[in-house]
Amino acid sequence: MEGKKEIRGEKGQEGRDRSSEKRRKEREKERNERAEQEREKRKRNKRRKRAHSCKLPRGRAVLPQGG
């Protein structure tokens, strides 16, 4: 009787490990996706800022604010 319990316990543990590994992979995947989105967002923001700063010195609308 005890032997059977032991084996079952090991199997249960194995199953638990596998399910936790699955969850871990899921979390990792989500984290990677989120990080990717953050990088894209930063890239877009940089591009927007760069474009904006290029336009600033040329416009006449800048002059009244300055003086």
Coordinates of C-alpha atoms in Angstrom, one line a residue:
M1 CA 0.0 0.0 0.0
E2 CA 2.7 2.5 1.0
G3 CA 4.7 1.8 -2.2
K4 CA 1.7 2.7 -4.4
K5 CA 1.2 6.0 -2.5
E6 CA 4.9 6.9 -2.9
I7 CA 4.7 6.3 -6.7
R8 CA 1.5 8.3 -7.0
G9 CA 3.1 11.1 -5.0
E10 CA 6.0 11.2 -7.3
K11 CA 3.8 11.3 -10.3
G12 CA 1.7 14.0 -8.8
Q13 CA 4.9 16.0 -8.1
E14 CA 6.0 15.5 -11.7
G15 CA 2.6 16.7 -13.0
R16 CA 2.8 19.7 -10.8
D17 CA 6.3 20.5 -12.1
R18 CA 5.1 20.2 -15.6
S19 CA 2.1 22.5 -15.0
S20 CA 4.3 25.1 -13.2
E21 CA 6.7 25.0 -16.1
K22 CA 3.9 25.6 -18.5
R23 CA 2.7 28.6 -16.4
R24 CA 6.3 29.9 -16.2
K25 CA 6.6 29.7 -20.0
E26 CA 3.3 31.5 -20.4
R27 CA 4.5 34.3 -18.0
E28 CA 7.8 34.5 -19.9
K29 CA 6.0 34.8 -23.2
E30 CA 3.7 37.5 -21.9
R31 CA 6.7 39.4 -20.4
N32 CA 8.6 39.2 -23.7
E33 CA 5.6 40.5 -25.6
R34 CA 5.1 43.4 -23.2
A35 CA 8.8 44.2 -23.4
E36 CA 8.6 44.2 -27.2
Q37 CA 5.7 46.6 -27.1
E38 CA 7.6 48.9 -24.7
R39 CA 10.5 48.9 -27.1
E40 CA 8.3 49.7 -30.0
K41 CA 6.6 52.5 -28.1
R42 CA 10.0 54.0 -27.1
K43 CA 11.1 53.8 -30.7
R44 CA 8.0 55.6 -31.9
N45 CA 8.3 58.3 -29.2
K46 CA 12.0 58.9 -30.2
R47 CA 11.0 59.2 -33.8
R48 CA 8.2 61.6 -32.9
K49 CA 10.5 63.8 -30.7
R50 CA 13.1 63.8 -33.4
A51 CA 10.7 64.9 -36.1
H52 CA 9.3 67.6 -33.8
S53 CA 12.7 69.0 -32.8
C54 CA 13.6 69.2 -36.5
K55 CA 10.5 71.2 -37.3
L56 CA 10.8 73.7 -34.4
P57 CA 13.6 76.1 -35.5
R58 CA 12.2 76.7 -39.0
G59 CA 8.6 77.8 -38.1
R60 CA 7.6 81.4 -37.6
A61 CA 5.3 80.4 -34.8
V62 CA 8.3 79.9 -32.6
L63 CA 9.4 83.6 -32.8
P64 CA 6.5 85.3 -30.9
Q65 CA 6.8 82.8 -28.0
G66 CA 10.5 83.7 -27.7
G67 CA 10.1 87.5 -27.6

